[in-house]
């Protein structure tokens, strides 16, 4: 099935009435659509030949230098990494300072949201991809019925793999099928969220499309706020990203770290990116997209495991922008360390996938994003996982000095290199903890004080996840490592204050 970008689309079939020919064509487009239309824009192949040969050549060159001049090579690598670390930290502080400005985020009051007459509200489609999640699919009823939007203009599509019998049965038992349409996605690899969303897009009737996870609790007026925001913003805005937070942030220390991390990212860094006109890596849910732009930029990449970040970059590269909305969707924070590492390693792998895809044609990327946009895109999507990997090496070196090996460290690192790197590490960590404290204070979550102060422990977990993600990028780039939900028990309803923030 094909669509006409920026123009009239064929009327989609009603769910359950599609033919087998339609299903086959829609599935092929869901998996191979972007890869077929523009192979270099898809992560179907992790490394194009020149990237592969460049990486191998750089590794061999580094190994040869390490053998011939080990101390000099170690010093050069240390200086290079330290400079990169400082550049990333300075840029993050700059984004944070811009995010402190209240105008960096779009605010729509309750009165403005409710003032839009129902007859002016556009048709809206909500995509809810789920796989092997029988424990949370029932929460979808409460979340969707709680939205303030005309039922005759709201289409909710629950996207389930056709062989996911446990979730299909759970949906039927919960009664969710009475209020949403269940779309059975033909089974097959890759079993990824973007494949499901692309398939569901063939049934979508809305001019605005958004994604929620089955366990999400969006605030009541979020859809109306998005409509009001689109009316206020320029036509170049293709996406409105709502903020994400967690309903179980106080469950344990890990969920507290995760909540503080999101408070900083969605409360300050993303608004700072918006203010700087840099590409915004979208969140996994609550990104509200104009359907015509989705069609124009090629929808989601079925092979990219952070399809949201990739789509955000392609939106920017196509001349559009993303706005951040002051409206919150509550999610479930990962409370299990192993489950968290599975999720975070996939994110890091997807960040690198996205960077590799867009740097296949570096000149075109610089022209599309601009020099500053490309620089920041590189710092965020390549720098974040690589820095997390390198952190482990620096921490071990620092620990060796503290634990009684100063002679060995002094032999390998001259004082001016070692103390400069150590100072950068300490100052950078203190600055980052300070940003977490500010973000946690402004989110009115007193329980985040301890998680914010103990963030270095969380960064150790990040390093483990980043190393795993880099390994998987080489071994199994498009494998979607499943994150299990429902570990925190039933989600609480958002309070009135949360619903109107």
CSV table of C-alpha atoms in Angstrom, one decimal:
chain,number,residue,atom,x,y,z
A,1,UNK,CA,0.0,0.0,0.0
A,2,UNK,CA,1.4,3.4,-0.8
A,3,UNK,CA,0.6,6.9,0.5
A,4,UNK,CA,0.8,10.3,-1.1
A,5,UNK,CA,3.0,12.6,1.0
A,6,UNK,CA,1.4,15.9,1.9
A,7,UNK,CA,-1.7,15.0,0.0
A,8,UNK,CA,-4.8,12.9,0.0
A,9,UNK,CA,-4.3,9.4,1.3
A,10,UNK,CA,-6.3,6.4,0.3
A,11,UNK,CA,-9.0,5.6,2.8
A,12,UNK,CA,-7.7,2.9,5.2
A,13,UNK,CA,-9.7,-0.3,5.6
A,14,UNK,CA,-11.6,-0.9,8.8
A,15,UNK,CA,-9.8,-3.2,11.2
A,16,UNK,CA,-10.8,-6.8,10.6
A,17,UNK,CA,-12.0,-6.2,7.0
A,18,UNK,CA,-8.6,-6.1,5.3
A,19,UNK,CA,-7.7,-8.7,2.7
A,20,UNK,CA,-4.8,-11.0,2.8
A,21,UNK,CA,-3.2,-9.1,-0.1
A,22,UNK,CA,-3.5,-5.9,1.9
A,23,UNK,CA,-2.0,-7.5,5.0
A,24,UNK,CA,1.0,-8.9,3.0
A,25,UNK,CA,1.6,-5.5,1.3
A,26,UNK,CA,1.2,-3.6,4.5
A,27,UNK,CA,3.6,-6.0,6.3
A,28,UNK,CA,6.2,-5.6,3.6
A,29,UNK,CA,5.9,-1.8,3.8
A,30,UNK,CA,6.1,-1.9,7.6
A,31,UNK,CA,9.4,-3.8,7.5
A,32,UNK,CA,11.1,-2.7,4.3
A,33,UNK,CA,9.3,0.6,3.4
A,34,UNK,CA,12.1,2.9,4.4
A,35,UNK,CA,14.8,0.5,3.6
A,36,UNK,CA,13.3,-0.1,0.1
A,37,UNK,CA,12.8,3.6,-0.7
A,38,UNK,CA,16.1,4.9,0.8
A,39,UNK,CA,18.4,2.1,1.8
A,40,UNK,CA,21.0,4.4,3.2
A,41,UNK,CA,18.4,5.9,5.6
A,42,UNK,CA,17.7,2.5,7.2
A,43,UNK,CA,19.5,0.5,9.9
A,44,UNK,CA,18.7,-2.7,8.0
A,45,UNK,CA,22.5,-2.9,7.5
A,46,UNK,CA,24.4,-1.7,10.6
A,47,UNK,CA,27.6,-0.7,8.9
A,48,UNK,CA,28.0,0.3,5.2
A,49,UNK,CA,31.3,-0.9,3.7
A,50,UNK,CA,33.3,2.3,4.2
A,51,UNK,CA,32.2,2.6,7.8
A,52,UNK,CA,33.2,-1.0,8.5
A,53,UNK,CA,36.6,-0.7,6.8
A,54,UNK,CA,37.2,2.7,8.6
A,55,UNK,CA,36.4,1.1,12.0
A,56,UNK,CA,38.6,-1.9,11.4
A,57,UNK,CA,41.5,0.3,10.1
A,58,UNK,CA,41.3,2.6,13.1
A,59,UNK,CA,41.3,-0.3,15.5
A,60,UNK,CA,44.4,-1.8,13.7
A,61,UNK,CA,46.1,1.5,13.7
A,62,UNK,CA,45.4,2.0,17.4
A,63,UNK,CA,46.7,-1.6,18.2
A,64,UNK,CA,49.9,-1.0,16.2
A,65,UNK,CA,50.5,2.3,18.0
A,66,UNK,CA,49.9,0.6,21.3
A,67,UNK,CA,52.4,-2.1,20.5
A,68,UNK,CA,55.1,0.3,19.2
A,69,UNK,CA,54.6,3.1,21.7
A,70,UNK,CA,52.3,2.0,24.5
A,71,UNK,CA,52.8,4.9,26.9
A,72,UNK,CA,52.5,7.6,24.2
A,73,UNK,CA,49.4,5.9,22.7
A,74,UNK,CA,47.8,5.7,26.1
A,75,UNK,CA,48.5,9.4,26.8
A,76,UNK,CA,47.1,10.5,23.4
A,77,UNK,CA,43.9,8.4,23.9
A,78,UNK,CA,43.5,9.8,27.4
A,79,UNK,CA,43.9,13.4,26.2
A,80,UNK,CA,41.5,12.8,23.3
A,81,UNK,CA,38.8,11.2,25.6
A,82,UNK,CA,39.2,14.0,28.2
A,83,UNK,CA,38.7,16.7,25.7
A,84,UNK,CA,35.6,14.9,24.3
A,85,UNK,CA,34.3,14.5,27.8
A,86,UNK,CA,34.7,18.2,28.5
A,87,UNK,CA,33.1,19.3,25.3
A,88,UNK,CA,30.1,17.0,26.0
A,89,UNK,CA,29.8,18.4,29.6
A,90,UNK,CA,30.0,22.0,28.5
A,91,UNK,CA,27.3,21.4,25.9
A,92,UNK,CA,25.1,19.7,28.4
A,93,UNK,CA,25.4,22.6,30.8
A,94,UNK,CA,24.6,25.0,28.0
A,95,UNK,CA,21.5,23.0,27.1
A,96,UNK,CA,20.5,22.9,30.8
A,97,UNK,CA,20.8,26.7,31.1
A,98,UNK,CA,18.6,27.2,28.1
A,99,UNK,CA,16.1,24.7,29.4
A,100,UNK,CA,15.8,26.8,32.6
A,101,UNK,CA,14.0,29.5,30.6
A,102,UNK,CA,10.3,28.9,31.0
A,103,UNK,CA,9.8,29.9,27.3
A,104,UNK,CA,11.8,26.9,26.2
A,105,UNK,CA,8.8,24.6,26.7
A,106,UNK,CA,5.3,25.0,25.2
A,107,UNK,CA,2.7,25.6,27.9
A,108,UNK,CA,-1.0,25.3,27.2
A,109,UNK,CA,-3.3,26.1,30.1
A,110,UNK,CA,-6.4,24.1,30.9
A,111,UNK,CA,-8.6,26.9,29.7
A,112,UNK,CA,-6.8,27.2,26.4
A,113,UNK,CA,-7.0,23.4,25.9
A,114,UNK,CA,-10.8,23.3,26.6
A,115,UNK,CA,-11.4,26.4,24.5
A,116,UNK,CA,-10.9,24.5,21.2
A,117,UNK,CA,-14.4,23.6,20.0
A,118,UNK,CA,-15.0,19.9,19.4
A,119,UNK,CA,-15.9,20.6,15.8
A,120,UNK,CA,-12.4,22.1,15.2
A,121,UNK,CA,-10.6,19.2,16.8
A,122,UNK,CA,-8.8,17.0,14.2
A,123,UNK,CA,-9.2,13.2,14.0
A,124,UNK,CA,-6.6,11.6,16.2
A,125,UNK,CA,-5.0,8.1,16.1
A,126,UNK,CA,-3.3,6.5,19.1
A,127,UNK,CA,-1.0,3.6,18.4
A,128,UNK,CA,-0.4,1.2,21.3
A,129,UNK,CA,2.2,-1.4,20.4
A,130,UNK,CA,2.4,-4.3,22.9
A,131,UNK,CA,4.1,-7.7,22.8
A,132,UNK,CA,4.0,-10.4,25.4
A,133,UNK,CA,2.5,-7.9,28.0
A,134,UNK,CA,-0.7,-9.5,29.3
A,135,UNK,CA,-0.1,-8.0,32.7
A,136,UNK,CA,-0.5,-4.4,31.6
A,137,UNK,CA,-2.8,-4.4,28.6
A,138,UNK,CA,-5.9,-4.0,30.8
A,139,UNK,CA,-4.5,-0.6,32.1
A,140,UNK,CA,-5.2,0.7,28.6
A,141,UNK,CA,-8.9,1.0,29.2
A,142,UNK,CA,-8.4,3.4,32.2
A,143,UNK,CA,-5.8,5.4,30.3
A,144,UNK,CA,-7.8,5.8,27.1
A,145,UNK,CA,-11.2,6.4,28.7
A,146,UNK,CA,-9.6,9.1,30.9
A,147,UNK,CA,-8.6,11.3,27.9
A,148,UNK,CA,-10.7,14.4,27.3
A,149,UNK,CA,-11.3,14.0,23.6
A,150,UNK,CA,-14.5,13.3,21.5
A,151,UNK,CA,-14.9,9.6,21.1
A,152,UNK,CA,-16.1,10.0,17.5
A,153,UNK,CA,-12.7,11.7,16.6
A,154,UNK,CA,-10.4,9.4,18.5
A,155,UNK,CA,-9.1,6.1,17.1
A,156,UNK,CA,-7.2,3.8,19.4
A,157,UNK,CA,-5.3,0.9,17.8
A,158,UNK,CA,-3.8,-1.8,20.0
A,159,UNK,CA,-1.1,-3.4,17.9
A,160,UNK,CA,-0.5,-7.1,18.8
A,161,UNK,CA,1.5,-9.8,17.0
A,162,UNK,CA,-0.9,-12.4,15.7
A,163,UNK,CA,0.9,-15.2,17.5
A,164,UNK,CA,1.0,-13.4,20.8
A,165,UNK,CA,-1.8,-15.5,22.2
A,166,UNK,CA,-1.4,-14.6,25.9
A,167,UNK,CA,-1.7,-10.8,25.2
A,168,UNK,CA,-4.6,-11.3,22.8
A,169,UNK,CA,-6.5,-13.4,25.3
A,170,UNK,CA,-5.7,-10.9,28.1
A,171,UNK,CA,-7.1,-8.1,25.9
A,172,UNK,CA,-10.3,-10.0,25.3
A,173,UNK,CA,-10.7,-10.9,29.0
A,174,UNK,CA,-10.2,-7.3,30.1
A,175,UNK,CA,-12.8,-5.9,27.7
A,176,UNK,CA,-10.3,-3.6,26.0
A,177,UNK,CA,-11.6,-4.7,22.7
A,178,UNK,CA,-14.9,-2.9,23.4
A,179,UNK,CA,-13.2,0.5,23.4
A,180,UNK,CA,-10.2,0.0,21.1
A,181,UNK,CA,-9.5,-1.7,17.8
A,182,UNK,CA,-7.1,-4.7,18.0
A,183,UNK,CA,-4.8,-4.9,15.0
A,184,UNK,CA,-3.1,-8.2,14.6
A,185,UNK,CA,0.3,-7.6,13.1
A,186,UNK,CA,1.4,-10.6,11.0
A,187,UNK,CA,4.1,-12.5,12.9
A,188,UNK,CA,7.7,-12.4,11.7
A,189,UNK,CA,11.1,-10.8,12.2
A,190,UNK,CA,12.1,-8.2,13.0
A,191,UNK,CA,9.8,-8.2,16.1
A,192,UNK,CA,10.3,-4.5,16.7
A,193,UNK,CA,8.1,-1.7,17.9
A,194,UNK,CA,8.6,0.4,14.7
A,195,UNK,CA,7.4,-2.6,12.5
A,196,UNK,CA,4.2,-2.7,14.6
A,197,UNK,CA,3.7,1.0,14.4
A,198,UNK,CA,4.3,1.1,10.6
A,199,UNK,CA,1.8,-1.7,10.1
A,200,UNK,CA,-0.8,0.1,12.3
A,201,UNK,CA,-0.3,3.3,10.3
A,202,UNK,CA,-2.0,1.6,7.4
A,203,UNK,CA,-5.2,1.6,9.4
A,204,UNK,CA,-4.8,5.1,10.9
A,205,UNK,CA,-7.5,7.7,10.2
A,206,UNK,CA,-6.1,10.6,12.2
A,207,UNK,CA,-4.4,13.7,11.0
A,208,UNK,CA,-2.4,13.6,14.2
A,209,UNK,CA,-0.8,10.3,15.3
A,210,UNK,CA,0.7,9.5,18.6
A,211,UNK,CA,2.2,6.4,20.4
A,212,UNK,CA,1.5,5.3,24.0
A,213,UNK,CA,2.7,2.1,25.7
A,214,UNK,CA,-0.1,-0.1,27.2
A,215,UNK,CA,0.9,0.9,30.7
A,216,UNK,CA,1.1,4.7,30.1
A,217,UNK,CA,-1.2,7.1,31.9
A,218,UNK,CA,-1.3,10.4,29.9
A,219,UNK,CA,-2.7,13.4,31.6
A,220,UNK,CA,-6.4,14.0,30.8
A,221,UNK,CA,-6.0,17.1,28.5
A,222,UNK,CA,-2.9,16.0,26.7
A,223,UNK,CA,-4.5,15.6,23.2
A,224,UNK,CA,-6.3,18.9,23.5
A,225,UNK,CA,-3.1,20.6,24.6
A,226,UNK,CA,-1.3,19.2,21.5
A,227,UNK,CA,-4.0,20.5,19.2
A,228,UNK,CA,-3.8,24.0,20.8
A,229,UNK,CA,0.0,23.9,20.6
A,230,UNK,CA,-0.1,23.0,16.9
A,231,UNK,CA,-2.4,25.9,16.2
A,232,UNK,CA,-0.1,28.2,17.9
A,233,UNK,CA,3.2,26.9,16.6
A,234,UNK,CA,4.6,27.5,13.0
A,235,UNK,CA,3.8,25.1,10.2
A,236,UNK,CA,7.4,23.8,10.3
A,237,UNK,CA,6.7,22.1,13.7
A,238,UNK,CA,6.0,18.4,12.8
A,239,UNK,CA,6.0,16.9,16.3
A,240,UNK,CA,5.0,17.8,19.8
A,241,UNK,CA,6.7,15.7,22.4
A,242,UNK,CA,5.1,15.5,25.8
A,243,UNK,CA,7.1,15.0,29.0
A,244,UNK,CA,7.5,11.5,30.5
A,245,UNK,CA,7.7,10.7,34.2
A,246,UNK,CA,7.1,7.7,36.4
A,247,UNK,CA,4.3,6.7,38.8
A,248,UNK,CA,6.6,4.4,40.8
A,249,UNK,CA,9.7,6.5,41.3
A,250,UNK,CA,9.8,5.9,45.0
A,251,UNK,CA,9.6,2.1,44.7
A,252,UNK,CA,13.4,1.6,45.1
A,253,UNK,CA,16.7,3.3,44.5
A,254,UNK,CA,16.8,2.3,40.8
A,255,UNK,CA,13.4,3.7,40.1
A,256,UNK,CA,14.5,6.9,41.9
A,257,UNK,CA,17.6,7.2,39.6
A,258,UNK,CA,15.5,6.6,36.6
A,259,UNK,CA,12.9,9.2,37.6
A,260,UNK,CA,15.6,11.8,38.3
A,261,UNK,CA,17.2,11.0,34.9
A,262,UNK,CA,13.9,11.6,33.2
A,263,UNK,CA,13.2,14.8,35.2
A,264,UNK,CA,16.5,16.3,33.9
A,265,UNK,CA,16.1,15.0,30.3
A,266,UNK,CA,12.4,16.0,29.6
A,267,UNK,CA,12.3,19.0,32.0
A,268,UNK,CA,15.4,20.8,30.9
A,269,UNK,CA,17.7,19.1,28.3
A,270,UNK,CA,15.0,18.5,25.6
A,271,UNK,CA,13.6,22.0,26.0
A,272,UNK,CA,17.1,23.3,25.7
A,273,UNK,CA,17.5,21.4,22.5
A,274,UNK,CA,14.3,22.9,21.2
A,275,UNK,CA,15.5,26.4,22.0
A,276,UNK,CA,18.7,25.7,20.1
A,277,UNK,CA,17.0,24.3,17.0
A,278,UNK,CA,19.0,21.1,17.2
A,279,UNK,CA,17.6,17.7,16.4
A,280,UNK,CA,15.5,16.2,19.2
A,281,UNK,CA,15.7,12.5,19.8
A,282,UNK,CA,12.0,11.7,20.5
A,283,UNK,CA,10.9,9.8,23.5
A,284,UNK,CA,9.4,6.3,23.0
A,285,UNK,CA,5.9,7.4,23.7
A,286,UNK,CA,3.8,10.6,23.8
A,287,UNK,CA,5.3,12.0,20.6
A,288,UNK,CA,2.4,13.6,18.7
A,289,UNK,CA,3.1,13.7,15.0
A,290,UNK,CA,1.5,15.3,12.0
A,291,UNK,CA,0.4,12.4,9.7
A,292,UNK,CA,1.4,14.2,6.5
A,293,UNK,CA,5.0,14.7,7.8
A,294,UNK,CA,5.2,11.0,8.9
A,295,UNK,CA,4.4,10.1,5.3
A,296,UNK,CA,6.8,12.6,3.9
A,297,UNK,CA,9.9,11.5,6.0
A,298,UNK,CA,9.2,7.8,5.6
A,299,UNK,CA,7.6,6.8,8.9
A,300,UNK,CA,9.6,4.6,11.3
A,301,UNK,CA,12.6,2.4,10.4
A,302,UNK,CA,11.6,-1.2,11.1
A,303,UNK,CA,15.2,-2.2,11.8
A,304,UNK,CA,16.2,0.6,14.2
A,305,UNK,CA,15.8,-0.3,17.9
A,306,UNK,CA,15.4,3.4,18.9
A,307,UNK,CA,13.1,4.3,16.1
A,308,UNK,CA,11.9,7.4,18.0
A,309,UNK,CA,15.4,9.0,18.1
A,310,UNK,CA,15.9,8.2,14.4
A,311,UNK,CA,12.6,9.7,13.4
A,312,UNK,CA,13.4,12.8,15.4
A,313,UNK,CA,16.6,13.3,13.5
A,314,UNK,CA,14.9,12.6,10.1
A,315,UNK,CA,12.3,15.2,11.0
A,316,UNK,CA,15.0,17.8,11.6
A,317,UNK,CA,16.9,16.8,8.5
A,318,UNK,CA,13.8,17.3,6.4
A,319,UNK,CA,13.5,20.9,7.6
A,320,UNK,CA,10.9,20.4,10.3
A,321,UNK,CA,11.2,20.8,14.1
A,322,UNK,CA,9.9,19.4,17.3
A,323,UNK,CA,8.4,21.2,20.3
A,324,UNK,CA,8.3,20.0,23.9
A,325,UNK,CA,4.9,20.3,25.6
A,326,UNK,CA,4.4,20.8,29.3
A,327,UNK,CA,2.1,17.8,29.7
A,328,UNK,CA,3.1,14.6,31.4
A,329,UNK,CA,2.6,11.0,30.7
A,330,UNK,CA,3.2,8.6,33.6
A,331,UNK,CA,5.0,5.4,32.8
A,332,UNK,CA,6.4,2.5,34.9
A,333,UNK,CA,10.1,2.9,35.8
A,334,UNK,CA,12.1,-0.2,35.5
A,335,UNK,CA,12.6,-1.6,39.1
A,336,UNK,CA,14.7,-4.6,38.3
A,337,UNK,CA,18.4,-4.1,37.5
A,338,UNK,CA,18.7,-6.9,34.9
A,339,UNK,CA,15.6,-5.7,33.2
A,340,UNK,CA,16.9,-2.1,33.3
A,341,UNK,CA,20.2,-3.1,31.7
A,342,UNK,CA,18.3,-4.9,28.9
A,343,UNK,CA,16.3,-1.8,28.2
A,344,UNK,CA,19.1,0.7,28.4
A,345,UNK,CA,21.5,-1.4,26.3
A,346,UNK,CA,18.9,-1.4,23.6
A,347,UNK,CA,18.7,2.4,23.8
A,348,UNK,CA,22.4,2.8,23.6
A,349,UNK,CA,22.7,0.4,20.7
A,350,UNK,CA,19.9,2.3,18.9
A,351,UNK,CA,21.6,5.6,19.5
A,352,UNK,CA,24.7,4.3,17.8
A,353,UNK,CA,22.6,2.8,15.0
A,354,UNK,CA,21.0,6.1,14.4
A,355,UNK,CA,24.3,8.0,14.4
A,356,UNK,CA,25.8,5.5,12.0
A,357,UNK,CA,22.8,5.7,9.6
A,358,UNK,CA,22.9,9.5,9.4
A,359,UNK,CA,26.7,9.7,9.1
A,360,UNK,CA,26.8,7.5,6.0
A,361,UNK,CA,26.5,10.7,4.1
A,362,UNK,CA,28.2,13.2,6.4
A,363,UNK,CA,28.2,16.1,4.0
A,364,UNK,CA,24.5,15.7,3.4
A,365,UNK,CA,23.9,15.5,7.1
A,366,UNK,CA,25.9,18.7,7.8
A,367,UNK,CA,23.9,20.5,5.1
A,368,UNK,CA,20.6,19.3,6.5
A,369,UNK,CA,21.3,19.7,10.2
A,370,UNK,CA,23.8,22.5,10.1
A,371,UNK,CA,27.3,22.4,11.7
A,372,UNK,CA,26.0,23.0,15.2
A,373,UNK,CA,23.1,20.6,14.8
A,374,UNK,CA,25.5,17.9,13.5
A,375,UNK,CA,27.9,18.5,16.3
A,376,UNK,CA,25.2,18.2,19.0
A,377,UNK,CA,23.6,15.2,17.2
A,378,UNK,CA,27.0,13.5,17.4
A,379,UNK,CA,27.6,14.4,21.1
A,380,UNK,CA,24.2,13.0,22.0
A,381,UNK,CA,23.7,9.9,19.9
A,382,UNK,CA,27.3,8.7,19.6
A,383,UNK,CA,28.9,10.5,22.5
A,384,UNK,CA,26.4,9.3,25.2
A,385,UNK,CA,27.0,5.5,24.8
A,386,UNK,CA,30.7,5.9,24.0
A,387,UNK,CA,31.3,8.1,27.0
A,388,UNK,CA,29.4,5.6,29.2
A,389,UNK,CA,31.8,2.9,28.0
A,390,UNK,CA,34.9,5.1,28.6
A,391,UNK,CA,33.8,6.0,32.0
A,392,UNK,CA,34.4,2.5,33.2
A,393,UNK,CA,38.1,2.8,32.2
A,394,UNK,CA,38.6,6.1,33.9
A,395,UNK,CA,36.9,4.9,37.1
A,396,UNK,CA,39.1,1.8,37.2
A,397,UNK,CA,42.2,4.0,36.8
A,398,UNK,CA,41.1,6.3,39.6
A,399,UNK,CA,40.3,3.4,41.8
A,400,UNK,CA,43.8,1.9,41.1
A,401,UNK,CA,45.3,5.2,42.4
A,402,UNK,CA,43.1,5.3,45.4
A,403,UNK,CA,43.6,1.6,46.3
A,404,UNK,CA,47.4,1.8,46.5
A,405,UNK,CA,48.8,1.6,43.0
A,406,UNK,CA,50.1,5.2,42.7
A,407,UNK,CA,53.5,4.1,41.3
A,408,UNK,CA,51.9,2.2,38.4
A,409,UNK,CA,49.6,5.1,37.6
A,410,UNK,CA,52.4,7.6,37.9
A,411,UNK,CA,54.5,5.6,35.5
A,412,UNK,CA,51.7,5.5,32.9
A,413,UNK,CA,50.3,9.0,33.3
A,414,UNK,CA,52.4,12.2,33.9
A,415,UNK,CA,50.9,14.3,36.7
A,416,UNK,CA,49.7,17.1,34.3
A,417,UNK,CA,47.7,14.5,32.3
A,418,UNK,CA,46.4,12.5,35.3
A,419,UNK,CA,45.3,15.4,37.4
A,420,UNK,CA,43.8,17.2,34.5
A,421,UNK,CA,41.7,14.2,33.6
A,422,UNK,CA,40.9,13.6,37.3
A,423,UNK,CA,39.8,17.2,37.7
A,424,UNK,CA,37.6,17.0,34.6
A,425,UNK,CA,36.0,13.8,35.9
A,426,UNK,CA,35.3,15.2,39.4
A,427,UNK,CA,34.1,18.6,38.2
A,428,UNK,CA,31.9,17.0,35.5
A,429,UNK,CA,30.3,14.6,37.9
A,430,UNK,CA,29.6,17.3,40.5
A,431,UNK,CA,28.1,19.5,37.8
A,432,UNK,CA,25.9,16.7,36.6
A,433,UNK,CA,24.7,15.8,40.1
A,434,UNK,CA,23.9,19.5,40.6
A,435,UNK,CA,21.7,19.4,37.5
A,436,UNK,CA,19.9,16.3,38.8
A,437,UNK,CA,19.3,18.1,42.1
A,438,UNK,CA,17.8,21.1,40.4
A,439,UNK,CA,15.6,19.0,38.1
A,440,UNK,CA,14.4,16.8,41.1
A,441,UNK,CA,13.6,19.9,43.2
A,442,UNK,CA,11.6,21.5,40.5
A,443,UNK,CA,9.6,18.3,39.9
A,444,UNK,CA,8.5,18.5,43.6
A,445,UNK,CA,9.7,15.0,44.4
A,446,UNK,CA,11.5,15.1,47.7
A,447,UNK,CA,12.3,11.4,47.6
A,448,UNK,CA,14.7,12.1,44.7
A,449,UNK,CA,17.2,13.8,46.9
A,450,UNK,CA,19.0,10.5,47.8
A,451,UNK,CA,18.9,9.1,44.2
A,452,UNK,CA,20.3,12.4,42.9
A,453,UNK,CA,23.2,12.4,45.3
A,454,UNK,CA,24.1,8.8,44.6
A,455,UNK,CA,23.9,9.1,40.8
A,456,UNK,CA,27.5,7.9,40.3
A,457,UNK,CA,26.3,4.4,41.2
A,458,UNK,CA,23.7,4.7,38.5
A,459,UNK,CA,26.4,5.6,36.0
A,460,UNK,CA,28.2,2.4,36.7
A,461,UNK,CA,25.0,0.6,35.5
A,462,UNK,CA,25.0,2.8,32.5
A,463,UNK,CA,28.5,1.8,31.6
A,464,UNK,CA,27.6,-1.9,31.8
A,465,UNK,CA,24.6,-1.3,29.6
A,466,UNK,CA,26.6,0.7,27.1
A,467,UNK,CA,29.3,-2.0,26.8
A,468,UNK,CA,26.6,-4.6,26.2
A,469,UNK,CA,24.8,-2.3,23.7
A,470,UNK,CA,28.1,-1.8,21.7
A,471,UNK,CA,28.7,-5.6,21.7
A,472,UNK,CA,25.2,-6.2,20.4
A,473,UNK,CA,25.6,-3.6,17.7
A,474,UNK,CA,28.3,-5.8,16.2
A,475,UNK,CA,26.7,-9.2,16.9
A,476,UNK,CA,22.9,-8.6,16.5
A,477,UNK,CA,22.1,-5.0,15.6
A,478,UNK,CA,18.4,-5.2,15.0
A,479,UNK,CA,17.5,-7.6,17.9
A,480,UNK,CA,14.8,-6.0,20.1
A,481,UNK,CA,15.6,-7.0,23.6
A,482,UNK,CA,12.3,-7.2,25.4
A,483,UNK,CA,11.6,-5.0,28.4
A,484,UNK,CA,9.2,-6.6,30.9
A,485,UNK,CA,6.5,-4.3,32.4
A,486,UNK,CA,4.1,-4.7,35.3
A,487,UNK,CA,6.8,-5.2,37.9
A,488,UNK,CA,5.6,-2.4,40.1
A,489,UNK,CA,2.0,-3.6,40.6
A,490,UNK,CA,-1.1,-1.6,39.4
A,491,UNK,CA,-0.4,1.9,38.2
A,492,UNK,CA,-2.0,4.6,40.3
A,493,UNK,CA,-4.2,7.2,38.6
A,494,UNK,CA,-2.5,10.6,38.1
A,495,UNK,CA,-3.4,13.0,40.7
A,496,UNK,CA,-5.3,16.2,39.8
A,497,UNK,CA,-2.1,18.2,40.1
A,498,UNK,CA,-0.3,15.7,37.8
A,499,UNK,CA,-3.1,15.8,35.3
A,500,UNK,CA,-3.0,19.6,35.0
A,501,UNK,CA,0.8,20.2,34.8
